[in-house]
Amino acid sequence: MPRRSTLPPATAAVTIRDVARAAGVHVSTVSRALAPAGPAGVSAEVAAAIKSAALRLGYRPNRAASALRTGRTHTIGVLLPDIANPLFPPILQGIEAHAAARGSFVLVANAAGAVAVKATLQRMLAQQVDGVILATAVRRDPMVDFIVESGLNAVLVNRADDSGRLASVVSDDRLAMRLVVEHLVARGCERLAHLAGPQDLPTGHGRRLAFEQALRDLGRRPGGIAHCKAYSREAGRDTTQRLLAARAPRPDALVCCNDLVALGAYDALAAAGLRVPADISVSGHNDMQLADLVHPALTTVRPPLREMGWRAAQLLFERLDGLPLSPAALVLPPELVVRGSTR
């Protein structure tokens, strides 16, 4: 008598029962072996046999059914303020790497401004994401109230709002500015000016305060502070032009709030006939991709961006797992990368 096939009909959707039958195990064992977070309570040998059977049959998990059973969709949302900014891809890579290790999918959205961020959060809530990671925080962020009131699990990355009610992962801007200022002073710079980021953003405000404190610690005063309207090359160019027109004597070093602003400073200095670093040193922040390929190569601060993303995702999953989570900021140390733009 011919052996009865364990394969389902070609037109039928493969179910978890089909996988269990093919692997010769109970349905609950298949469920544990194929759990998004990894096999739980299943030996490596049995888990491998189940995965082999699932692959052979073309089994695809029914996430909707799983969400109904567990209350988890295994999807997290990530909100970025400017997806074109080279700061964010490494952070996103860290988030995605940790989420993948936990069997979760990352839904990425680009949103700037309170109205857009709130609308995006509402859509993510409708999609039943398990939680969100936001790189969009402003200093006194009304979205924190919305997140707390809605009960949405959330972690901030790169920026922490002033209230401190949400856990966050950030780079140590105080240390970053101290490293830059001490480096420039050691190179003989005497009049250090700062191109500050937007002051409604935690990074812009925090780096300006850190720059001033670093100079005070050395018994010096700023050679000028000019505020950029945005973290962009255009803002860096316009702000540098404004600073050069207003300051006498001219600064001999520009400490820029990020690398894009530093590139704008390059543009303005070249237009003014000034050489970097012979006439004026320039430093950036973030060590964006290709910062070493501009001329001269940019001295800059390198935050641990990928680790920041990884740790933010780790905090979020700890909260989803029911572990106690302090709202305090996790502050990671950056490093100074010295190149040719500082004399």
Tab-separated table of C-alpha atoms in Angstrom:
chain	number	residue	atom	x	y	z
A	1	MET	CA	0.000	0.000	0.000
A	2	PRO	CA	1.540	3.379	-0.970
A	3	ARG	CA	2.656	5.634	1.869
A	4	ARG	CA	0.321	8.533	2.550
A	5	SER	CA	1.910	11.926	1.824
A	6	THR	CA	2.356	14.371	4.699
A	7	LEU	CA	2.367	17.324	2.291
A	8	PRO	CA	-0.748	19.512	2.058
A	9	PRO	CA	-2.551	19.933	-1.283
A	10	ALA	CA	-0.659	22.302	-3.604
A	11	THR	CA	-3.467	24.867	-3.561
A	12	ALA	CA	-3.957	24.882	0.227
A	13	ALA	CA	-2.290	27.393	2.523
A	14	VAL	CA	0.301	25.657	4.655
A	15	THR	CA	-0.672	25.764	8.328
A	16	ILE	CA	1.243	25.206	11.527
A	17	ARG	CA	-0.510	21.815	11.808
A	18	ASP	CA	0.962	20.816	8.453
A	19	VAL	CA	4.446	21.664	9.710
A	20	ALA	CA	3.840	19.727	12.941
A	21	ARG	CA	2.648	16.681	10.977
A	22	ALA	CA	5.658	16.817	8.628
A	23	ALA	CA	8.127	17.170	11.500
A	24	GLY	CA	6.373	14.579	13.673
A	25	VAL	CA	5.890	16.904	16.641
A	26	HIS	CA	3.040	18.614	18.460
A	27	VAL	CA	1.641	21.926	17.191
A	28	SER	CA	2.737	23.716	20.377
A	29	THR	CA	6.329	22.583	19.761
A	30	VAL	CA	6.235	24.146	16.293
A	31	SER	CA	4.843	27.349	17.762
A	32	ARG	CA	7.697	27.559	20.281
A	33	ALA	CA	10.350	26.642	17.701
A	34	LEU	CA	9.190	29.300	15.222
A	35	ALA	CA	8.527	32.060	17.767
A	36	PRO	CA	9.784	35.469	16.551
A	37	ALA	CA	12.032	35.800	19.599
A	38	GLY	CA	13.670	32.435	18.847
A	39	PRO	CA	13.092	28.831	19.950
A	40	ALA	CA	11.940	28.535	23.569
A	41	GLY	CA	12.087	25.226	25.389
A	42	VAL	CA	12.893	23.304	22.192
A	43	SER	CA	16.165	21.471	21.587
A	44	ALA	CA	18.392	22.693	18.788
A	45	GLU	CA	17.940	19.389	16.915
A	46	VAL	CA	14.146	19.493	17.046
A	47	ALA	CA	14.078	23.217	16.188
A	48	ALA	CA	16.278	22.558	13.133
A	49	ALA	CA	13.964	19.746	11.972
A	50	ILE	CA	10.909	21.978	12.373
A	51	LYS	CA	12.508	24.861	10.485
A	52	SER	CA	13.556	22.489	7.714
A	53	ALA	CA	9.999	21.184	7.418
A	54	ALA	CA	8.577	24.725	7.418
A	55	LEU	CA	10.995	25.759	4.665
A	56	ARG	CA	10.234	22.660	2.591
A	57	LEU	CA	6.495	23.224	2.853
A	58	GLY	CA	6.719	26.977	2.235
A	59	TYR	CA	5.100	27.802	5.565
A	60	ARG	CA	4.549	31.479	6.367
A	61	PRO	CA	3.523	32.495	9.892
A	62	ASN	CA	0.117	34.121	10.252
A	63	ARG	CA	1.110	37.267	12.093
A	64	ALA	CA	-2.488	38.418	12.446
A	65	ALA	CA	-3.455	35.214	14.229
A	66	SER	CA	-0.332	35.424	16.375
A	67	ALA	CA	-1.201	38.998	17.342
A	68	LEU	CA	-4.669	37.892	18.431
A	69	ARG	CA	-3.186	35.171	20.644
A	70	THR	CA	-0.307	37.135	22.164
A	71	GLY	CA	-1.300	40.795	21.884
A	72	ARG	CA	1.996	41.435	20.061
A	73	THR	CA	2.394	42.186	16.354
A	74	HIS	CA	6.205	41.897	16.441
A	75	THR	CA	6.411	45.241	14.673
A	76	ILE	CA	8.013	48.397	16.040
A	77	GLY	CA	7.818	51.878	14.597
A	78	VAL	CA	10.732	54.271	14.087
A	79	LEU	CA	10.205	57.992	13.514
A	80	LEU	CA	13.015	60.020	11.936
A	81	PRO	CA	12.933	63.810	11.466
A	82	ASP	CA	14.914	63.798	8.202
A	83	ILE	CA	15.553	60.469	6.540
A	84	ALA	CA	17.972	62.156	4.093
A	85	ASN	CA	20.288	63.253	6.925
A	86	PRO	CA	23.323	60.916	6.984
A	87	LEU	CA	23.150	60.883	10.795
A	88	PHE	CA	20.183	58.510	10.866
A	89	PRO	CA	21.025	55.451	8.691
A	90	PRO	CA	23.598	54.074	11.197
A	91	ILE	CA	21.092	54.548	14.043
A	92	LEU	CA	18.437	52.765	11.993
A	93	GLN	CA	20.854	49.936	11.205
A	94	GLY	CA	21.372	49.360	14.924
A	95	ILE	CA	17.625	49.351	15.569
A	96	GLU	CA	16.936	46.940	12.719
A	97	ALA	CA	19.738	44.581	13.773
A	98	HIS	CA	18.368	44.243	17.289
A	99	ALA	CA	14.765	43.995	16.102
A	100	ALA	CA	15.702	41.240	13.645
A	101	ALA	CA	17.418	39.333	16.445
A	102	ARG	CA	14.113	39.521	18.307
A	103	GLY	CA	12.100	38.402	15.288
A	104	SER	CA	10.460	41.791	14.817
A	105	PHE	CA	9.882	44.001	11.786
A	106	VAL	CA	10.703	47.725	11.719
A	107	LEU	CA	8.265	50.225	10.235
A	108	VAL	CA	10.115	53.477	9.404
A	109	ALA	CA	8.459	56.862	8.913
A	110	ASN	CA	9.789	60.329	8.146
A	111	ALA	CA	8.042	63.025	10.187
A	112	ALA	CA	9.064	66.534	11.267
A	113	GLY	CA	7.024	68.898	13.402
A	114	ALA	CA	4.420	68.161	16.085
A	115	VAL	CA	1.484	67.823	13.681
A	116	ALA	CA	3.248	65.333	11.398
A	117	VAL	CA	4.718	63.359	14.300
A	118	LYS	CA	1.345	63.047	16.030
A	119	ALA	CA	-0.376	61.965	12.826
A	120	THR	CA	2.325	59.356	12.235
A	121	LEU	CA	2.076	58.070	15.805
A	122	GLN	CA	-1.686	57.757	15.428
A	123	ARG	CA	-1.253	55.711	12.258
A	124	MET	CA	1.287	53.487	13.966
A	125	LEU	CA	-1.122	52.970	16.841
A	126	ALA	CA	-3.759	51.983	14.281
A	127	GLN	CA	-1.244	49.506	12.823
A	128	GLN	CA	-0.890	48.114	16.363
A	129	VAL	CA	2.882	48.430	16.564
A	130	ASP	CA	4.264	47.042	19.804
A	131	GLY	CA	6.218	50.226	20.478
A	132	VAL	CA	8.086	53.105	18.858
A	133	ILE	CA	11.554	54.628	18.821
A	134	LEU	CA	11.606	58.360	18.140
A	135	ALA	CA	14.504	60.491	16.919
A	136	THR	CA	12.139	63.456	16.594
A	137	ALA	CA	12.049	64.847	20.148
A	138	VAL	CA	12.197	68.580	20.798
A	139	ARG	CA	13.104	70.092	24.160
A	140	ARG	CA	9.586	70.548	25.525
A	141	ASP	CA	7.871	67.970	23.388
A	142	PRO	CA	4.047	67.847	23.452
A	143	MET	CA	4.279	64.368	21.921
A	144	VAL	CA	5.529	63.041	25.257
A	145	ASP	CA	2.111	63.857	26.767
A	146	PHE	CA	0.397	62.087	23.867
A	147	ILE	CA	2.632	59.009	24.222
A	148	VAL	CA	2.145	58.750	27.985
A	149	GLU	CA	-1.630	59.244	27.746
A	150	SER	CA	-2.002	56.686	24.946
A	151	GLY	CA	0.020	54.075	26.829
A	152	LEU	CA	2.341	53.619	23.858
A	153	ASN	CA	5.678	51.992	24.662
A	154	ALA	CA	8.336	54.440	23.478
A	155	VAL	CA	12.058	55.173	23.687
A	156	LEU	CA	13.882	58.263	22.415
A	157	VAL	CA	17.162	58.078	20.515
A	158	ASN	CA	19.750	60.804	19.769
A	159	ARG	CA	17.531	63.370	21.506
A	160	ALA	CA	16.006	63.462	24.992
A	161	ASP	CA	13.198	65.892	25.808
A	162	ASP	CA	13.518	68.173	28.824
A	163	SER	CA	10.850	66.402	30.905
A	164	GLY	CA	12.826	63.170	31.194
A	165	ARG	CA	9.637	61.086	31.285
A	166	LEU	CA	10.732	58.732	28.518
A	167	ALA	CA	13.832	56.564	28.431
A	168	SER	CA	16.394	57.773	25.910
A	169	VAL	CA	19.747	56.836	24.406
A	170	VAL	CA	22.012	59.756	23.524
A	171	SER	CA	25.637	60.610	22.873
A	172	ASP	CA	27.559	62.561	25.510
A	173	ASP	CA	27.584	66.075	24.040
A	174	ARG	CA	29.378	67.543	27.075
A	175	LEU	CA	32.290	65.185	26.532
A	176	ALA	CA	32.186	65.805	22.776
A	177	MET	CA	32.522	69.559	23.110
A	178	ARG	CA	35.252	69.238	25.714
A	179	LEU	CA	37.255	67.021	23.361
A	180	VAL	CA	36.844	69.479	20.475
A	181	VAL	CA	37.634	72.609	22.483
A	182	GLU	CA	40.678	71.082	24.181
A	183	HIS	CA	41.961	69.871	20.806
A	184	LEU	CA	41.614	73.299	19.174
A	185	VAL	CA	43.195	75.143	22.088
A	186	ALA	CA	46.091	72.687	22.095
A	187	ARG	CA	46.567	73.461	18.374
A	188	GLY	CA	46.945	77.152	19.179
A	189	CYS	CA	43.431	78.429	18.409
A	190	GLU	CA	42.468	81.395	20.608
A	191	ARG	CA	39.117	82.675	19.306
A	192	LEU	CA	36.729	79.730	19.101
A	193	ALA	CA	33.276	80.421	17.699
A	194	HIS	CA	30.318	78.043	17.701
A	195	LEU	CA	27.791	77.484	14.939
A	196	ALA	CA	24.954	76.269	17.147
A	197	GLY	CA	22.076	74.053	16.094
A	198	PRO	CA	18.396	75.003	16.451
A	199	GLN	CA	17.792	75.848	20.096
A	200	ASP	CA	14.421	74.116	20.287
A	201	LEU	CA	16.224	70.810	19.709
A	202	PRO	CA	17.979	69.079	22.627
A	203	THR	CA	21.172	68.553	20.611
A	204	GLY	CA	21.398	72.177	19.472
A	205	HIS	CA	20.791	73.586	22.932
A	206	GLY	CA	22.915	71.011	24.730
A	207	ARG	CA	25.939	71.379	22.479
A	208	ARG	CA	25.894	75.161	22.802
A	209	LEU	CA	25.850	74.926	26.604
A	210	ALA	CA	28.592	72.294	26.496
A	211	PHE	CA	30.743	74.488	24.229
A	212	GLU	CA	30.431	77.432	26.622
A	213	GLN	CA	31.195	75.233	29.633
A	214	ALA	CA	34.267	73.716	27.984
A	215	LEU	CA	35.679	77.198	27.365
A	216	ARG	CA	34.880	78.305	30.922
A	217	ASP	CA	36.736	75.278	32.243
A	218	LEU	CA	39.813	76.535	30.360
A	219	GLY	CA	39.331	80.110	31.531
A	220	ARG	CA	38.310	81.359	28.084
A	221	ARG	CA	35.354	83.101	26.499
A	222	PRO	CA	33.658	82.240	23.183
A	223	GLY	CA	34.859	84.037	20.081
A	224	GLY	CA	31.234	84.191	18.962
A	225	ILE	CA	28.083	82.095	18.887
A	226	ALA	CA	25.737	82.099	15.889
A	227	HIS	CA	22.563	80.028	15.674
A	228	CYS	CA	21.657	77.965	12.623
A	229	LYS	CA	18.019	77.650	11.632
A	230	ALA	CA	18.511	74.007	10.659
A	231	TYR	CA	21.069	71.205	10.615
A	232	SER	CA	21.826	71.776	6.937
A	233	ARG	CA	24.626	72.830	4.625
A	234	GLU	CA	22.664	75.910	3.566
A	235	ALA	CA	22.176	76.988	7.180
A	236	GLY	CA	25.882	76.483	7.845
A	237	ARG	CA	26.845	78.670	4.888
A	238	ASP	CA	24.416	81.473	5.767
A	239	THR	CA	25.307	81.450	9.477
A	240	THR	CA	29.048	81.520	8.761
A	241	GLN	CA	28.602	84.484	6.461
A	242	ARG	CA	26.635	86.274	9.172
A	243	LEU	CA	29.258	85.459	11.806
A	244	LEU	CA	32.159	86.667	9.652
A	245	ALA	CA	30.367	89.926	8.919
A	246	ALA	CA	29.624	90.593	12.595
A	247	ARG	CA	32.800	89.537	14.411
A	248	ALA	CA	36.017	91.503	14.739
A	249	PRO	CA	38.552	90.138	15.278
A	250	ARG	CA	37.683	87.143	13.142
A	251	PRO	CA	37.431	83.744	14.903
A	252	ASP	CA	40.316	81.393	14.211
A	253	ALA	CA	38.223	78.246	14.751
A	254	LEU	CA	34.607	77.264	14.035
A	255	VAL	CA	33.083	74.516	16.166
A	256	CYS	CA	30.076	73.368	14.147
A	257	CYS	CA	27.002	71.660	15.560
A	258	ASN	CA	27.080	68.948	12.881
A	259	ASP	CA	28.942	67.926	9.733
A	260	LEU	CA	26.420	69.362	7.259
A	261	VAL	CA	26.745	72.771	8.933
A	262	ALA	CA	30.538	72.375	8.742
A	263	LEU	CA	30.308	71.798	4.977
A	264	GLY	CA	28.289	74.997	4.699
A	265	ALA	CA	31.024	76.758	6.654
A	266	TYR	CA	33.543	75.458	4.093
A	267	ASP	CA	31.435	77.075	1.348
A	268	ALA	CA	31.243	80.447	3.096
A	269	LEU	CA	34.932	80.507	3.996
A	270	ALA	CA	35.952	79.671	0.431
A	271	ALA	CA	33.708	82.449	-0.892
A	272	ALA	CA	35.400	84.851	1.549
A	273	GLY	CA	38.861	83.810	0.358
A	274	LEU	CA	39.733	82.101	3.652
A	275	ARG	CA	41.618	78.802	3.775
A	276	VAL	CA	40.849	75.833	6.017
A	277	PRO	CA	42.762	75.326	8.257
A	278	ALA	CA	45.492	77.877	7.460
A	279	ASP	CA	43.221	80.854	8.196
A	280	ILE	CA	40.508	79.189	10.247
A	281	SER	CA	40.048	75.688	11.672
A	282	VAL	CA	36.712	73.902	11.333
A	283	SER	CA	35.286	70.944	13.256
A	284	GLY	CA	32.057	69.045	12.749
A	285	HIS	CA	29.907	66.583	14.656
A	286	ASN	CA	28.567	63.092	13.774
A	287	ASP	CA	31.342	61.851	11.434
A	288	MET	CA	28.906	61.357	8.583
A	289	GLN	CA	29.812	59.146	5.658
A	290	LEU	CA	32.368	60.780	3.306
A	291	ALA	CA	33.487	63.316	5.948
A	292	ASP	CA	37.000	62.067	5.284
A	293	LEU	CA	36.704	62.726	1.532
A	294	VAL	CA	36.012	66.473	1.555
A	295	HIS	CA	39.019	68.793	1.266
A	296	PRO	CA	40.458	69.184	3.753
A	297	ALA	CA	39.164	66.063	5.491
A	298	LEU	CA	36.879	67.094	8.343
A	299	THR	CA	37.883	66.843	12.000
A	300	THR	CA	34.706	65.759	13.738
A	301	VAL	CA	33.080	64.022	16.684
A	302	ARG	CA	32.071	60.401	16.133
A	303	PRO	CA	29.097	59.375	18.282
A	304	PRO	CA	28.436	55.618	18.579
A	305	LEU	CA	25.428	55.897	16.268
A	306	ARG	CA	24.850	52.221	15.519
A	307	GLU	CA	25.208	51.324	19.181
A	308	MET	CA	22.737	54.074	20.055
A	309	GLY	CA	20.166	52.470	17.753
A	310	TRP	CA	20.880	48.982	19.114
A	311	ARG	CA	20.603	50.111	22.735
A	312	ALA	CA	17.390	52.053	22.054
A	313	ALA	CA	15.821	48.924	20.567
A	314	GLN	CA	17.129	46.886	23.485
A	315	LEU	CA	15.450	49.244	25.958
A	316	LEU	CA	12.192	49.096	24.032
A	317	PHE	CA	12.131	45.287	23.975
A	318	GLU	CA	12.952	45.181	27.688
A	319	ARG	CA	9.891	47.300	28.283
A	320	LEU	CA	7.789	45.075	26.007
A	321	ASP	CA	9.009	42.075	28.012
A	322	GLY	CA	7.708	43.701	31.183
A	323	LEU	CA	11.072	44.578	32.693
A	324	PRO	CA	11.260	47.750	34.821
A	325	LEU	CA	12.663	50.604	32.762
A	326	SER	CA	14.008	53.839	34.199
A	327	PRO	CA	13.150	57.003	32.234
A	328	ALA	CA	16.716	58.245	32.707
A	329	ALA	CA	18.928	58.850	29.681
A	330	LEU	CA	21.530	56.285	28.688
A	331	VAL	CA	24.551	58.407	27.713
A	332	LEU	CA	27.191	56.828	25.477
A	333	PRO	CA	30.698	58.285	24.977
A	334	PRO	CA	31.756	59.670	21.560
A	335	GLU	CA	35.290	60.014	20.222
A	336	LEU	CA	37.133	62.808	18.436
A	337	VAL	CA	38.368	62.019	14.938
A	338	VAL	CA	41.197	64.400	14.018
A	339	ARG	CA	41.727	65.081	10.318
A	340	GLY	CA	43.010	67.923	8.181
A	341	SER	CA	40.499	70.708	8.898
A	342	THR	CA	42.101	71.713	12.218
A	343	ARG	CA	45.578	73.144	12.132
